Coordinates of C-alpha atoms in Angstrom, one line a residue:
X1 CA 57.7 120.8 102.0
X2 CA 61.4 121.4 101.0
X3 CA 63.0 120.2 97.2
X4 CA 66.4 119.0 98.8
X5 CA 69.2 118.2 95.8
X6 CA 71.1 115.0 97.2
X7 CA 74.9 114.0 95.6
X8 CA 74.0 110.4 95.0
X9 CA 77.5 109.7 93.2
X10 CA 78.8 107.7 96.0
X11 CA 76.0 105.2 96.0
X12 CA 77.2 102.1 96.2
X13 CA 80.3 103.0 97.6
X14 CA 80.6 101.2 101.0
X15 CA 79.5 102.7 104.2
X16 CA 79.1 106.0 103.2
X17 CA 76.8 104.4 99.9
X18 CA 75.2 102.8 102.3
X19 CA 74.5 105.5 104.6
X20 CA 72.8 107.9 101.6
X21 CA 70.8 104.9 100.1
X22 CA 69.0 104.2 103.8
X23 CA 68.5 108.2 104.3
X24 CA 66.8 108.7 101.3
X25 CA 63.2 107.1 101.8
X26 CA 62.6 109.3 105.0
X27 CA 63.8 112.4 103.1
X28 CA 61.2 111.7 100.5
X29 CA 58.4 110.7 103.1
X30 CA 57.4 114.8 103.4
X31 CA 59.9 116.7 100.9
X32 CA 61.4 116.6 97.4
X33 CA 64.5 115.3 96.4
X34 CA 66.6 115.7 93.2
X35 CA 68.8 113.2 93.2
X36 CA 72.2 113.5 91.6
X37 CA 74.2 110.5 90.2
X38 CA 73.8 107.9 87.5
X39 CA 71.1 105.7 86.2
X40 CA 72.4 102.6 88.1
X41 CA 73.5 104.7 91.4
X42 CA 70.0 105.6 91.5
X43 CA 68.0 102.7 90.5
X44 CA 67.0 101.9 94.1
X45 CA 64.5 104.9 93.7
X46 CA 63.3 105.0 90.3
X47 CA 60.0 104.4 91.2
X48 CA 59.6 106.2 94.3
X49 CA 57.3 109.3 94.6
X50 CA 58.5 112.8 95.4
X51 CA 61.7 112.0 93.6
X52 CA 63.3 113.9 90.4
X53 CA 66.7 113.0 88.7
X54 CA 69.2 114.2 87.6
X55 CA 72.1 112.4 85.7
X56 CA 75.7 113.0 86.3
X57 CA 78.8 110.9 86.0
X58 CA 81.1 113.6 87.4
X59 CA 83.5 111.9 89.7
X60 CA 84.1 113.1 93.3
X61 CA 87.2 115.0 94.5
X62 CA 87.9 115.4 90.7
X63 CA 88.9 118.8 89.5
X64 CA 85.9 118.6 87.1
X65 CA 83.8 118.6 90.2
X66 CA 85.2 121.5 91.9
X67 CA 86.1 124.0 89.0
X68 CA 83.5 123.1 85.4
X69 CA 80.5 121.2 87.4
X70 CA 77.9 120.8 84.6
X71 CA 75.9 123.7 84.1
X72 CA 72.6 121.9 83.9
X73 CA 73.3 119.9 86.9
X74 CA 73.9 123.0 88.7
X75 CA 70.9 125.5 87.0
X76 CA 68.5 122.3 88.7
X77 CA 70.4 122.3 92.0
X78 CA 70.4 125.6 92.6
X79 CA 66.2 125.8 91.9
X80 CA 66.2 123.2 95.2
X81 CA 65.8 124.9 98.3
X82 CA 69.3 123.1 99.6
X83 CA 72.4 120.8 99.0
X84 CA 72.9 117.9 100.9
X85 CA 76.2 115.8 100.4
X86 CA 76.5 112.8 102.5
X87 CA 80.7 113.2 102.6
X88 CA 83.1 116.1 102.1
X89 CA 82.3 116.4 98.1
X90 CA 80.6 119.6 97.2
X91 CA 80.6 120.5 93.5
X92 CA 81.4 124.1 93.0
X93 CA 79.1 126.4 91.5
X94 CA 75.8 125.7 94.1
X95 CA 74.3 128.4 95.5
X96 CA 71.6 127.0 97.7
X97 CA 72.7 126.3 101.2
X98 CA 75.0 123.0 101.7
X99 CA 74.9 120.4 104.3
X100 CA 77.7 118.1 104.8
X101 CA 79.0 115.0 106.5
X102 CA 82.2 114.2 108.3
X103 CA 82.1 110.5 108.9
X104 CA 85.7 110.7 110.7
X105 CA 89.0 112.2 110.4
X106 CA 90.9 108.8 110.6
X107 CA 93.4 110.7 107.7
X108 CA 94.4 113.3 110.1
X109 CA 94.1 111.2 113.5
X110 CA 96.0 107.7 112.4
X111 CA 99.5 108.0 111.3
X112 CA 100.8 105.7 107.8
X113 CA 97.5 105.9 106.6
X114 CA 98.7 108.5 104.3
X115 CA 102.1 110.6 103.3
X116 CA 102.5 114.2 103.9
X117 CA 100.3 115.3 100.7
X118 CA 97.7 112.9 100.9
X119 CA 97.0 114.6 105.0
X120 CA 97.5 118.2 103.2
X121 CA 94.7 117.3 100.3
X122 CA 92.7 115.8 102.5
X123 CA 92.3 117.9 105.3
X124 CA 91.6 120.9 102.7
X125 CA 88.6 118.6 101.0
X126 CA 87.5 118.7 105.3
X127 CA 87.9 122.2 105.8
X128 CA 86.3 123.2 102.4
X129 CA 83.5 121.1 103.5
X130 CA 83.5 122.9 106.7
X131 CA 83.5 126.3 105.4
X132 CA 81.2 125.8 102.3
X133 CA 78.4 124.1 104.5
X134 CA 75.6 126.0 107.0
X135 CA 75.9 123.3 109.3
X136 CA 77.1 119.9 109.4
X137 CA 76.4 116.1 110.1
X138 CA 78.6 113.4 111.5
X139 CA 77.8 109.6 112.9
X140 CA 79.3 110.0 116.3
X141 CA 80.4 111.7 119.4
X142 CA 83.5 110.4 119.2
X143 CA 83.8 112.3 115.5
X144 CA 82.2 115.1 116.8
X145 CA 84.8 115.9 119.4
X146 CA 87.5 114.8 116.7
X147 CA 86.5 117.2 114.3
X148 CA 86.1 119.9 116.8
X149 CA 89.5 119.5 118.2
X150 CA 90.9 118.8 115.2
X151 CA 89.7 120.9 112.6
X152 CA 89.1 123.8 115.0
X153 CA 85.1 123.8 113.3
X154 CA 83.1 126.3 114.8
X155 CA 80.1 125.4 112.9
X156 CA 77.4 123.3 114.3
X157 CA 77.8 120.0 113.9
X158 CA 74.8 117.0 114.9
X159 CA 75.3 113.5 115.3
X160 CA 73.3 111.1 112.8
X161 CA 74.4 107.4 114.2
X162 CA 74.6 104.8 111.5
X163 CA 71.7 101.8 111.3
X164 CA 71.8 98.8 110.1
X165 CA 71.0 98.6 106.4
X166 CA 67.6 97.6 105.7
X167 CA 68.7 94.6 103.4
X168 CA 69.6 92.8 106.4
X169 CA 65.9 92.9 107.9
X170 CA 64.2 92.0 105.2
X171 CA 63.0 88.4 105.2
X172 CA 64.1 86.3 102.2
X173 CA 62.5 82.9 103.5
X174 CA 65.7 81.1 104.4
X175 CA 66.0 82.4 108.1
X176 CA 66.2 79.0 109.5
X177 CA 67.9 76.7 107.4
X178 CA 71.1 78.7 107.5
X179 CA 73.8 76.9 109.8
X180 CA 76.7 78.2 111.8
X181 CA 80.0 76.6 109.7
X182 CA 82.8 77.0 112.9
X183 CA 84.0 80.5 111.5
X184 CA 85.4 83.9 113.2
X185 CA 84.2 86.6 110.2
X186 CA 86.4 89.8 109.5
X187 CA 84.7 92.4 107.8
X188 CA 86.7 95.3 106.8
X189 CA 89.5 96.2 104.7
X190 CA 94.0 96.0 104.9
X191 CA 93.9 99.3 105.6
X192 CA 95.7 100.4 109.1
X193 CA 93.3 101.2 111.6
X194 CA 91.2 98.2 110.3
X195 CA 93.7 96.2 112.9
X196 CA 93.5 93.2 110.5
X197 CA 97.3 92.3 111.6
X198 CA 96.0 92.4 115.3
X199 CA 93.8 89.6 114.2
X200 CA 95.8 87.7 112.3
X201 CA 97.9 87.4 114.9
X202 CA 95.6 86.6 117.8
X203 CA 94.2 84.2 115.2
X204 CA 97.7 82.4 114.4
X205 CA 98.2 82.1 118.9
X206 CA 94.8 80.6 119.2
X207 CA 95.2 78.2 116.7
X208 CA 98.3 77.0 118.3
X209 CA 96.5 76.5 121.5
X210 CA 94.0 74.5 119.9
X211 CA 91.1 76.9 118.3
X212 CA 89.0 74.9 115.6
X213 CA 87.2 77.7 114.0
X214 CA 88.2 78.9 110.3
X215 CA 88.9 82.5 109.7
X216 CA 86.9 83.8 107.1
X217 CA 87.6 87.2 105.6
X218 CA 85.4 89.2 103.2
X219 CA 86.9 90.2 99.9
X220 CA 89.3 89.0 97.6
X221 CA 93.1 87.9 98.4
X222 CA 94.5 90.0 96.4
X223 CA 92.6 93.0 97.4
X224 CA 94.4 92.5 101.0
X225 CA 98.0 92.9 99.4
X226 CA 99.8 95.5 101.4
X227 CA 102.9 97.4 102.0
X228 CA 102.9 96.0 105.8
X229 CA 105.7 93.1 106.3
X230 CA 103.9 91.9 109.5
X231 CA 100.5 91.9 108.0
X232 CA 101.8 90.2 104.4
X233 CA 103.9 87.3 105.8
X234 CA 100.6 86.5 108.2
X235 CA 98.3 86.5 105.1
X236 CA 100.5 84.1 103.1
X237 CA 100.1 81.9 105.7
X238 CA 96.7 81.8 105.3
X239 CA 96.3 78.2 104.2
X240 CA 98.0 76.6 107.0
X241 CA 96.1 78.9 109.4
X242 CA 92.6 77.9 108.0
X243 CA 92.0 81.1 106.4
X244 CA 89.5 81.6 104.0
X245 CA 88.3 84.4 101.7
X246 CA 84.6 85.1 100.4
X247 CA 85.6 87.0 97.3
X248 CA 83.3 89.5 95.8
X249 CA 80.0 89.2 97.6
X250 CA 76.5 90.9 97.2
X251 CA 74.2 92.2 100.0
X252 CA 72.1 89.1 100.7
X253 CA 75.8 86.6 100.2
X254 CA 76.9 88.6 102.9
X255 CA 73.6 88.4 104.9
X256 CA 74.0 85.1 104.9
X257 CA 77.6 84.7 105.6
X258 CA 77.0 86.8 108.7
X259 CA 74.0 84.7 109.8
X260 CA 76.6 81.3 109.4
X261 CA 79.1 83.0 111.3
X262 CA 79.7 81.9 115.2
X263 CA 81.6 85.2 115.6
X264 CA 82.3 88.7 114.3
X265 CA 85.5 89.8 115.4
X266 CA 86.5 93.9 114.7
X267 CA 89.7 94.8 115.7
X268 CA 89.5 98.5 114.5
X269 CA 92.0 100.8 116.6
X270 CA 90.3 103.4 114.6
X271 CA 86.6 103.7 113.4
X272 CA 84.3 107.0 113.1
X273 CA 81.1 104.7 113.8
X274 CA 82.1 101.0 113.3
X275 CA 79.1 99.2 111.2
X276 CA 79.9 95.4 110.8
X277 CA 79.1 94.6 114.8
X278 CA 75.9 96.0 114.5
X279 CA 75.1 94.6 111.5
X280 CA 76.0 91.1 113.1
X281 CA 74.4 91.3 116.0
X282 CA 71.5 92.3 114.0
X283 CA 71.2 88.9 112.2
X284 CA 72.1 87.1 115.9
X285 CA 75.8 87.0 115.5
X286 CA 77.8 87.5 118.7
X287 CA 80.5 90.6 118.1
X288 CA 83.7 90.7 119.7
X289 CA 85.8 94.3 119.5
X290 CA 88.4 96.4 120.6
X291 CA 88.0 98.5 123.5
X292 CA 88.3 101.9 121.9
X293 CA 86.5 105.2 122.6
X294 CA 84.0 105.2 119.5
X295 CA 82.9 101.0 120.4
X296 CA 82.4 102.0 124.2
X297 CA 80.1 104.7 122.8
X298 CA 78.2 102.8 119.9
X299 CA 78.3 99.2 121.7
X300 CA 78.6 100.2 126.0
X301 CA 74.5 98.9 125.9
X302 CA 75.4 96.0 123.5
X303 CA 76.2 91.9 124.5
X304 CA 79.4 92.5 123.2
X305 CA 82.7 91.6 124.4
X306 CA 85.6 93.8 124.2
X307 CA 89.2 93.3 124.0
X308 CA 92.2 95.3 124.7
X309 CA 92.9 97.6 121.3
X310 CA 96.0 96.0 119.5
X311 CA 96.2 93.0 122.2
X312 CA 96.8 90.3 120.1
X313 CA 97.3 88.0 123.2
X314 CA 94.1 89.4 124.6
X315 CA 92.0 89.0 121.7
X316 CA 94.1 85.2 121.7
X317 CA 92.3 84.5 125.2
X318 CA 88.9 85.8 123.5
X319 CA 88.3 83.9 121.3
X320 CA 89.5 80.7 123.0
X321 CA 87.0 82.0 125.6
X322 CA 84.5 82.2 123.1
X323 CA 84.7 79.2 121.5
X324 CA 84.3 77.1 124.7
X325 CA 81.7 79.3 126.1
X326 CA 79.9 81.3 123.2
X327 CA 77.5 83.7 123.8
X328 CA 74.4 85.1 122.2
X329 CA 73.5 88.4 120.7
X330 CA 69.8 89.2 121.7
X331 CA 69.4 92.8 120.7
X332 CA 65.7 93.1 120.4
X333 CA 65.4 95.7 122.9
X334 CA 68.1 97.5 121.4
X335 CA 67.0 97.5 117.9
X336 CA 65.7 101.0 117.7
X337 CA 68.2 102.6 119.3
X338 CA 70.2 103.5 116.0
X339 CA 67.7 104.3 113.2
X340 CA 68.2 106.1 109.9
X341 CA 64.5 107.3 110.5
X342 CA 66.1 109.5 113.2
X343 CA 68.5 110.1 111.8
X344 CA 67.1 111.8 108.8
X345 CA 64.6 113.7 110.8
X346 CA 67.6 115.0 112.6
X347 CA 69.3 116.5 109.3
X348 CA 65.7 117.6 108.1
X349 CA 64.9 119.5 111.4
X350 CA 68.6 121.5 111.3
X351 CA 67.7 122.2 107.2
X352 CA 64.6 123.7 108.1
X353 CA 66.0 125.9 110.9
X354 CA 68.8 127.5 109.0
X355 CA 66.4 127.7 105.8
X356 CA 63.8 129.4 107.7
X357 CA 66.1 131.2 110.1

């Protein structure tokens, strides 16, 4: 049985919250954790078994973190046979042997995302992670080779795909009275490689030619202001286009907003895994997405339909297709392809091996 000390301070913090709040019950199923965060970024696992906190508000990438790390968060870390981080964060100070994970390297790989200095801090928070860490974790092939070529890593690195959250599965008795509205659902953010403007264009071109669905967009308006003309003057056209925003939503609103969806659209040109088609196609709702490398890798076995990355015109065609012929999204026989239970067991077994190497 190991006592494995997990950063827990990015709970709640989209994908990457996500990704450490699934992992967590199968780390505890045969090992110790000490989990590191606060009270509310741990409450999912206050009554769990196995499990030991430790309260800490310290926030990540802050100079706090890296130079004056409590010394009574560190004195328990470093009585725990390991650190495991589920990003790029590793407080300074721990002793025990780190394992980290590189989600992607869309900083360093997608140009605008970021000036000069923001590539420079970043990529030293990756290599830091790189060197400081026995071996490290990532959520695809695609990222692996990225980080590889990119970064020049010589240490180990293991793929741990992404899973659908187990929210989604659960059943909360309204399964069937939940109707499609006529809506195309983005899920996703302004930033660059999201390709939002690709879809608000391809959106604007259907509509023209006579598309009846609504767009709806996750978030809230204002969260989608950017710096990007083409993107900006698209949005405030939003309510001639038929574009509507959720605002604010929790886990199950968004459960059910992708259950009354007729289509997921995800125009990424950049993505280290990609999560919102699977977790569409998980509640039955058909996904169509761009053609690039990571998609083809995740979603090649999936009933999904791709479209040329950045093509507004072919996304256009689409989702005109799709609305006159939709089509379904059966992935029962796919559903245990990407688990977090493997996942975890993956990052156990390399733990184990260095520990008792």
């Amino acid at each position: 049985m190991l006592k494995i000390a997990i950063d827990c301070r990015m709970s709640g913090s989209g994908g990457i919250g996500s990704f450490i709040n699934e992992l967590i019950p199968h780390f505890l199923n045969n090992n110790e954790c000490l989990l590191i965060g606060t009270h509310e970024q741990c409450q999912d696992f206050l009554r769990l078994q196995n499990v030991e906190f430790c309260w800490c508000d310290i926030k990540p990438f802050s100079l706090k973190e890296m130079l004056s790390f409590p010394r009574e968060v560190l004195k328990k870390i470093n009585s725990c046979d390991c650190f495991f981080t589920p990003y790029i964060n590793i407080p300074g100070g721990i002793k025990v042997p780190v394992f980290s994970t590189i989600h992607d390297i869309v900083f360093l790989d997608v140009p605008g995302l970021t000036g000069f200095t923001g590539r420079i801090i970043r990529k030293y928070f990756y290599q830091r992670a790189i060197n400081l860490s026995k071996a490290l974790f990532t959520v695809s092939e695609f990222s692996k080779e990225r980080i590889l070529f990119k970064l020049r890593c010589k240490k180990e690195i293991s793929v741990v795909y992404n899973s659908a959250p187990s929210y989604l599965t659960k059943d909360n008795g309204n399964s069937n009275t939940i109707q499609k509205t006529g809506s195309i659902l983005f899920v996703g953010n302004i930033k660059k490689h999201k390709g939002l403007s690709t879809l608000l264009e391809a959106y604007s071109k259907a509509v023209n030619k006579g598309l009846k669905y609504k767009l709806l967009i996750t978030g809230n308006k204002d969260n989608f202001r950017t710096k990007d003309i083409q993107t900006s003057k698209l949005l405030e056209e939003a309510s001639s286009l038929n574009i509507e925003f959720t605002g604010k939503v929790s886990n199950e609103k968004l459960k059910e907003i992708y259950k009354s969806s007729n289509v997921l659209v995800q125009p990424s040109i950049y993505e280290g895994f990609g999560m919102p088609p699977l977790e569409a196609m998980t509640l039955g709702t058909p996904a169509v997405i761009s053609d690039i490398p990571v998609f083809k890798e995740i979603y090649g076995d999936f009933p999904v339909v791709f479209f040329k990355a950045g093509d507004s015109d072919d996304l256009c065609t689409k989702l005109l297709e799709f609305e006159k012929n939709p089509f379904e999204a059966d992935i029962k026989d796919r559903k245990d392809l990407y688990s977090y239970k493997k996942s975890a067991q993956i990052i156990l077994d390399n733990i184990t091996k260095y520990i008792n190497c």
